[in-house]
Coordinates of C-alpha atoms and ligand atoms in Angstrom, one line a residue:
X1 CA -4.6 -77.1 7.9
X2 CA -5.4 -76.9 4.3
X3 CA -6.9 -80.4 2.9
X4 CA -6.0 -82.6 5.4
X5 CA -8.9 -84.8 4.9
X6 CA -8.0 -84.9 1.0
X7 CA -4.2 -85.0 1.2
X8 CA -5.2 -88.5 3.9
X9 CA -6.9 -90.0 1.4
X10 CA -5.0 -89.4 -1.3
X11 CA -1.8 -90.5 0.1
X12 CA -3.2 -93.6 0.9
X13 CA -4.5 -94.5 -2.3
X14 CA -1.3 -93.8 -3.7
X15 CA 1.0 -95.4 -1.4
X16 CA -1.3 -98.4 -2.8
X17 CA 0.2 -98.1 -6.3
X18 CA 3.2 -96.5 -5.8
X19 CA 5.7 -99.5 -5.8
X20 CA 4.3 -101.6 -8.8
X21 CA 6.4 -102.4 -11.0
X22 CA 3.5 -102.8 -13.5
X23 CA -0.2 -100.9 -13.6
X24 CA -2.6 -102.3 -15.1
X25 CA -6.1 -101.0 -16.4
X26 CA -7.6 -102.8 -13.1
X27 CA -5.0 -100.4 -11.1
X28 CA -5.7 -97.4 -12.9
X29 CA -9.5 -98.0 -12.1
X30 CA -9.3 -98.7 -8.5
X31 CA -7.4 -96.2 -8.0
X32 CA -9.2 -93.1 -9.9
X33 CA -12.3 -94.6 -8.3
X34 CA -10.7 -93.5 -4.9
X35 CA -9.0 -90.4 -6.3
X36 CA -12.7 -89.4 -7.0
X37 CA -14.5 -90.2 -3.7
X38 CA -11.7 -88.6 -2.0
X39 CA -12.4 -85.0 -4.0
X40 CA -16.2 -85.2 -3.7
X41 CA -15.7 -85.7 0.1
X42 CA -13.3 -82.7 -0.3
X43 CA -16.4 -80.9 -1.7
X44 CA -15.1 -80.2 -4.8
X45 CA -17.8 -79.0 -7.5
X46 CA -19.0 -82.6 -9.4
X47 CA -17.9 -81.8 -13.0
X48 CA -15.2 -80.5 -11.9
X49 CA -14.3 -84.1 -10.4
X50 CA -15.4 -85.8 -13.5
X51 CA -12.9 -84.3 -15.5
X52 CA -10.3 -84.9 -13.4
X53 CA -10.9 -88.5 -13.2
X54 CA -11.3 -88.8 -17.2
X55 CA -7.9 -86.7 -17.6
X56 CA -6.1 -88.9 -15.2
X57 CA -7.5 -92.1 -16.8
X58 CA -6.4 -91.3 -20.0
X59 CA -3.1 -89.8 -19.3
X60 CA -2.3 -93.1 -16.9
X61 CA -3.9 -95.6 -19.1
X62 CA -1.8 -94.8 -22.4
X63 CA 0.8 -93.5 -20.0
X64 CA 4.4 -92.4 -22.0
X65 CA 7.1 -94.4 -20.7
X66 CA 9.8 -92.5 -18.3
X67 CA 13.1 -94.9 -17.6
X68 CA 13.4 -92.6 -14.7
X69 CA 10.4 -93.6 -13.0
X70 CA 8.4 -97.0 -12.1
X71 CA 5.0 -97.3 -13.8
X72 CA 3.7 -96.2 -10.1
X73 CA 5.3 -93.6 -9.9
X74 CA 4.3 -92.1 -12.9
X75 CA 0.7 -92.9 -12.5
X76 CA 1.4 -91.0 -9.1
X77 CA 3.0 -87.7 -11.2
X78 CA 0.1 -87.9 -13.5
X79 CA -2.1 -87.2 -10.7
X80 CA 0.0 -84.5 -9.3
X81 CA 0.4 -82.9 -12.2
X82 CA -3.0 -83.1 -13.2
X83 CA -3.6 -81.4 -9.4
X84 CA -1.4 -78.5 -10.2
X85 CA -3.3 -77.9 -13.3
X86 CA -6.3 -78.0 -11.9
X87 CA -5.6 -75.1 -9.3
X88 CA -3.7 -72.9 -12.3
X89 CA -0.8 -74.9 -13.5
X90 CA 1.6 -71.6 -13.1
X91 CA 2.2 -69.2 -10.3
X92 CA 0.5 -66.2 -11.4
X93 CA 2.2 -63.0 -11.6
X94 CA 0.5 -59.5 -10.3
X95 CA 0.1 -56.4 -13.1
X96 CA 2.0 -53.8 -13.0
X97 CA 1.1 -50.7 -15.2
X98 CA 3.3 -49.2 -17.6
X99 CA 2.6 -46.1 -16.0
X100 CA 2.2 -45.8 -12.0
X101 CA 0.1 -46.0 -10.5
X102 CA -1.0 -49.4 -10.8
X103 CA -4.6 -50.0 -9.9
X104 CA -6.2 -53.3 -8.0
X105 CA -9.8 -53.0 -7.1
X106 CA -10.6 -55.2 -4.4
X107 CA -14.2 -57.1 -4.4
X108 CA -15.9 -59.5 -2.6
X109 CA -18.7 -60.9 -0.1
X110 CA -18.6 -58.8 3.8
X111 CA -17.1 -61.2 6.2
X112 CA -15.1 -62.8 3.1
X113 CA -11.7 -60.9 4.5
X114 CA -11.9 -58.1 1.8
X115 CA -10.7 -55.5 4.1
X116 CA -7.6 -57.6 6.1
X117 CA -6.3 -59.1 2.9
X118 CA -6.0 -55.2 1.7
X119 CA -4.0 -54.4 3.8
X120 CA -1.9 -58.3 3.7
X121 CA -1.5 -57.4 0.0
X122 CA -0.1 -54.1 0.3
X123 CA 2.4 -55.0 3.0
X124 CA 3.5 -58.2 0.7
X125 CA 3.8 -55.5 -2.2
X126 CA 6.0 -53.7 -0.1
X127 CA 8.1 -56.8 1.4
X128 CA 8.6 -58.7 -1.4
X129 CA 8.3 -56.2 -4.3
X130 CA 9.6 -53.1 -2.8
X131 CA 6.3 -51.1 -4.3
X132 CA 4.5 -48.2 -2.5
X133 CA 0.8 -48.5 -2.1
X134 CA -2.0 -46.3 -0.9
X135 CA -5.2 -48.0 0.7
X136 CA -8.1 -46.4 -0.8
X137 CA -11.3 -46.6 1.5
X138 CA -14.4 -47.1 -0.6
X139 CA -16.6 -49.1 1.4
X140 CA -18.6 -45.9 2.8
X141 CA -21.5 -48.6 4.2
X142 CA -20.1 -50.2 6.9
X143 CA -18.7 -47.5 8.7
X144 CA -16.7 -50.0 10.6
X145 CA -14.5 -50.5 7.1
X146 CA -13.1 -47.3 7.3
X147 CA -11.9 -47.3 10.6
X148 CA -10.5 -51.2 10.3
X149 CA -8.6 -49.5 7.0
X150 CA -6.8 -46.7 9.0
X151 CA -6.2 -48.8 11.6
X152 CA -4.4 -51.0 9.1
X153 CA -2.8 -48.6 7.5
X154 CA -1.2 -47.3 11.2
X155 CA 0.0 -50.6 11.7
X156 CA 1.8 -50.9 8.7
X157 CA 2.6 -47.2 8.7
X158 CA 1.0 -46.8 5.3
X159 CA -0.9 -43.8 3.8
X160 CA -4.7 -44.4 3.4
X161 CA -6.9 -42.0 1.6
X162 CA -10.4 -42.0 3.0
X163 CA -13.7 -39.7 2.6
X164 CA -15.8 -40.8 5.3
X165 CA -19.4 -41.8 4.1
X166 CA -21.0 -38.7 2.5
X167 CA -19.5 -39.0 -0.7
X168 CA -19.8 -41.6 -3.6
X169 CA -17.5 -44.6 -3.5
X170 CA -16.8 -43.8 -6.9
X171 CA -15.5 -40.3 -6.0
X172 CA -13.4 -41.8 -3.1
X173 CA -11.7 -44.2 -5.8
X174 CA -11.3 -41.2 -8.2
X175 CA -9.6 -38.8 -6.0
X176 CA -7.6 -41.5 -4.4
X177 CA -6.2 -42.5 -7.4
X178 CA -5.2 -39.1 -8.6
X179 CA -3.6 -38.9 -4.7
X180 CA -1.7 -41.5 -5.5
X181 CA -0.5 -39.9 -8.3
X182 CA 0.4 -36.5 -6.5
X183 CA 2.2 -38.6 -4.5
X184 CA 4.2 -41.0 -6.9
X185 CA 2.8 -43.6 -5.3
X186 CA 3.0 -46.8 -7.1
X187 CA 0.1 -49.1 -6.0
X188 CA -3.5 -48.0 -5.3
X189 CA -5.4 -51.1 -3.7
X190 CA -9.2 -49.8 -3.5
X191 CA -11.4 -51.5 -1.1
X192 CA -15.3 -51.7 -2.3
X193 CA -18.0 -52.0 -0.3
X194 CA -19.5 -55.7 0.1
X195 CA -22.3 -57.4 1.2
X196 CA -24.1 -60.3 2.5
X197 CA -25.2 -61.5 -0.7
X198 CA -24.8 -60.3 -4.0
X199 CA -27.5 -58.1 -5.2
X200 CA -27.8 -55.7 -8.3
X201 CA -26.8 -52.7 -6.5
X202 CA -23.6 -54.1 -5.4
X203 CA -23.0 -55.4 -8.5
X204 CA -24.1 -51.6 -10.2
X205 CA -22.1 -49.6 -8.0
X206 CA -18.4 -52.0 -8.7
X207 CA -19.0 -51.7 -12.2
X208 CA -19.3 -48.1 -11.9
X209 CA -15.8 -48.0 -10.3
X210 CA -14.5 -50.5 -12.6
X211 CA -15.3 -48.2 -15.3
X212 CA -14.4 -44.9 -13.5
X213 CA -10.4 -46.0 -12.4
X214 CA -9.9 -48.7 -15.4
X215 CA -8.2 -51.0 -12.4
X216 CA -4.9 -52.8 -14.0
X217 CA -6.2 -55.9 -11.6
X218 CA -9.7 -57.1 -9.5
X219 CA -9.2 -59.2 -7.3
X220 CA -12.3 -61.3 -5.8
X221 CA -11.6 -62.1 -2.1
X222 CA -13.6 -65.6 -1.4
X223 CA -13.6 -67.2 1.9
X224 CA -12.4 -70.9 1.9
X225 CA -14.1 -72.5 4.3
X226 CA -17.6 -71.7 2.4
X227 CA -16.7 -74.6 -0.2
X228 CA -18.8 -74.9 -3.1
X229 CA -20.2 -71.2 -2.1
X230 CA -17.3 -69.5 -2.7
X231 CA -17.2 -71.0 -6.2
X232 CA -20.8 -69.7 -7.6
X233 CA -19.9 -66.4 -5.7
X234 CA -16.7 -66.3 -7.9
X235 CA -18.8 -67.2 -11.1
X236 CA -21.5 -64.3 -10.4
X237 CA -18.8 -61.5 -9.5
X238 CA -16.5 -63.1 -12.9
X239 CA -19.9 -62.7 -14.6
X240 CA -20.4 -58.8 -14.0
X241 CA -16.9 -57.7 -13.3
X242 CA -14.9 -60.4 -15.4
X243 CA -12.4 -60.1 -12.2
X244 CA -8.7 -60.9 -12.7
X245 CA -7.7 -63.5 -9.7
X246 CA -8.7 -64.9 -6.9
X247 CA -7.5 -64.1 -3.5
X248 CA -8.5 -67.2 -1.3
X249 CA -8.8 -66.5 2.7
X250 CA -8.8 -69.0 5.6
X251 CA -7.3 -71.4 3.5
X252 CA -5.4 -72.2 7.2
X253 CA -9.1 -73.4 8.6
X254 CA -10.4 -75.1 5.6
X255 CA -9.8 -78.8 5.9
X256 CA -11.4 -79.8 3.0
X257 CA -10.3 -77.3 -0.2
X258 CA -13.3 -77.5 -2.4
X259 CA -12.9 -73.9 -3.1
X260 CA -9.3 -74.5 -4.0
X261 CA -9.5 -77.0 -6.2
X262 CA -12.9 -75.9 -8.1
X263 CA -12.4 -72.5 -8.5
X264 CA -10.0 -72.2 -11.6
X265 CA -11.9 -74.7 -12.9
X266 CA -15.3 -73.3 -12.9
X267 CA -14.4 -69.5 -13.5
X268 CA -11.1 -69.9 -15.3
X269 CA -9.1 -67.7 -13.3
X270 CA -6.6 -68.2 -11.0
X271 CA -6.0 -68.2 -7.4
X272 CA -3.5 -65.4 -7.1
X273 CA -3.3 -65.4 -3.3
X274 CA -4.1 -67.0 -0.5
X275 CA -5.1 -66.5 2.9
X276 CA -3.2 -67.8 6.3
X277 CA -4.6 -66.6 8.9
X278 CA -5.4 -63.1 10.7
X279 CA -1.7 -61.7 10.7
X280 CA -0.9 -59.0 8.5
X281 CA 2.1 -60.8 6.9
X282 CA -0.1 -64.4 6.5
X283 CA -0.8 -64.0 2.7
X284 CA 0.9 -66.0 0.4
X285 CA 1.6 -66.4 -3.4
X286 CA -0.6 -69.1 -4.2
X287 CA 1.6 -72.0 -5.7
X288 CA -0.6 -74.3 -7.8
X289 CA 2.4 -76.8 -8.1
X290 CA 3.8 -76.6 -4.2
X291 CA -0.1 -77.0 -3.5
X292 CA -0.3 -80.3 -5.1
X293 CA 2.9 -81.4 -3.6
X294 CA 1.8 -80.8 -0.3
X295 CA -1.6 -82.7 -0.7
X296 CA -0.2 -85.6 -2.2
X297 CA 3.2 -85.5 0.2
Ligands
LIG301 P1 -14.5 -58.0 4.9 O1 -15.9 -57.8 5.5 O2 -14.6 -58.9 3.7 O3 -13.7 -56.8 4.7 O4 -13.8 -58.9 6.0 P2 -12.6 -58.6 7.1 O5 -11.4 -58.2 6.4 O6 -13.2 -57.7 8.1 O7 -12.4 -60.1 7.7 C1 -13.4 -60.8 8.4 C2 -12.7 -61.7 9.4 O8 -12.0 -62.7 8.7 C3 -11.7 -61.0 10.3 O9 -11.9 -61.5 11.6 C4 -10.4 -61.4 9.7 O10 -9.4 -61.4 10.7 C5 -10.7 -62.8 9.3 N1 -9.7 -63.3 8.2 C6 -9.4 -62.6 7.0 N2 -8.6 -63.4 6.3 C7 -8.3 -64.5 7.1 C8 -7.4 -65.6 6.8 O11 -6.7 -65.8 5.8 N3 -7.4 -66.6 7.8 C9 -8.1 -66.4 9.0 N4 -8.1 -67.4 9.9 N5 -9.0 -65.4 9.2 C10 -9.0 -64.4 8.3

């Protein structure tokens, strides 16, 4: 699960100071000392850490008095709330156009979970908003995309508009946005081709699209469990594409949450999703608040 080690460590540290009836500088020391081992071993990016500390140390040191609480306790909701923050504060809502269809490019590193959390967003669009999508497939390099698309779109009985390989990805997301149209569909969820690294072609060829559809939404898909990785890959593709959230898979086998916690952080935008495992319906609204409550219990 999610940041076991961190949510451990924290708790205990906590549980130290949560009872006082009275925190003294000395407290508020020891205890931001641990709060900051505990992230770095959670591989959270270093400045990002410092900041957090300094925040928390100033909040808790000239702490405002709440009858309703014991000083531990509130040095305790300073650090939750500081958590929440840090991962986005608020729940971030998803665009919708004032004219259907509304547009969400897709982007992100091959093997990150581009193509599965396609098709998890369009069935949660469906579920929970009601909304209509068409899967558009753009990634004409991997063959194996397109197929893994349809297949997706069978299993979720969805329409999927695909070219095979012999035309330009830009085409595809052209045409299958004036499909979508045609069709009053209300969602068009285009997924781009990705690589093992980022390169300048990659980079070219999403702008190209970016600029071709005018997408309402980009969402950069980042595997989890690559920690600190995940975070300059979200910087470079926020550089270039100046993306609008983050979706955030295999959060369920990433023990640590580096990524989680550096990510809004460093690129200033937020983690809109996040991934839960392979299923179609494990995505979930990422909750910076409910996140922080479940790390610090
Ligand atoms: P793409 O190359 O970025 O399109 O990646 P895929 O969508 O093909 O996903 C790569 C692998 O990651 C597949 O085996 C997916 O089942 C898996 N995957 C994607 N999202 C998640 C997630 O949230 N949790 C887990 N455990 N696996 C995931």
């Amino acid at each position: 699960m999610a940041f076991e080690g961190l949510a451990d460590r924290l708790q205990n540290t906590i549980q130290k100071i949560k009872g006082k009836g009275k925190v003294t500088e000395q407290d508020v020391k020891e205890m931001t000392r641990e709060v900051r081992l505990a992230l770095l071993e959670a591989d959270v990016n270093f400045k990002v850490v410092k900041d957090f500390v300094k925040n928390v140390k100033e909040r808790a040191v000239g702490q405002e008095v709440m009858e309703s609480l014991t000083p531990g306790q509130q040095v305790i909701k300073i650090v939750k709330d500081e958590l929440s923050q840090l991962m986005g504060g608020e729940e971030s809502k998803i665009a919708v156009a004032d004219r259907p269809p509304t547009v969400i490019m897709m982007v992100g590193l091959q093997g990150a979970g581009k193509t599965t959390t396609t098709g998890k967003l369009a069935n949660l669009l469906r579920k929970k908003y009601n909304r209509k999508p068409l899967l558009v497939a753009a990634d004409i390099y991997r063959p194996a995309a397109i197929d893994q698309l349809e297949t997706l779109g069978k299993q979720l009985n969805m329409p999927v508009y695909s070219q095979g390989t012999d035309i330009s990805p830009v085409e595809i997301a052209k045409q299958g946005l004036e499909k979508a149209k045609e069709e009053h569909l209300d969602y068009v969820l285009i997924d781009t081709a990705g690589r093992l690294h980022i390169d300048g072609e990659l980079m070219d060829e999403l702008v190209q699209i970016k600029e071709a559809v005018n997408p309402d939404e980009i969402f950069l898909v980042v595997d989890a469990m690559t920690g600190q990785d995940a975070v300059n890959v979200a910087e470079s593709f926020n550089d270039q594409l100046d993306v609008s959230g983050v979706v955030l898979t295999k959060l369920d086998g990433d023990t640590r949450g580096g990524a989680a916690l550096s990510i809004k952080a460093v690129t200033n935008k937020p983690i809109k999703f996040a991934g839960m495992g392979e299923k179609l319906d494990q995505l979930e609204v990422f909750h910076p608040e409910r996140m922080a409550s479940r790390i610090l219990g």
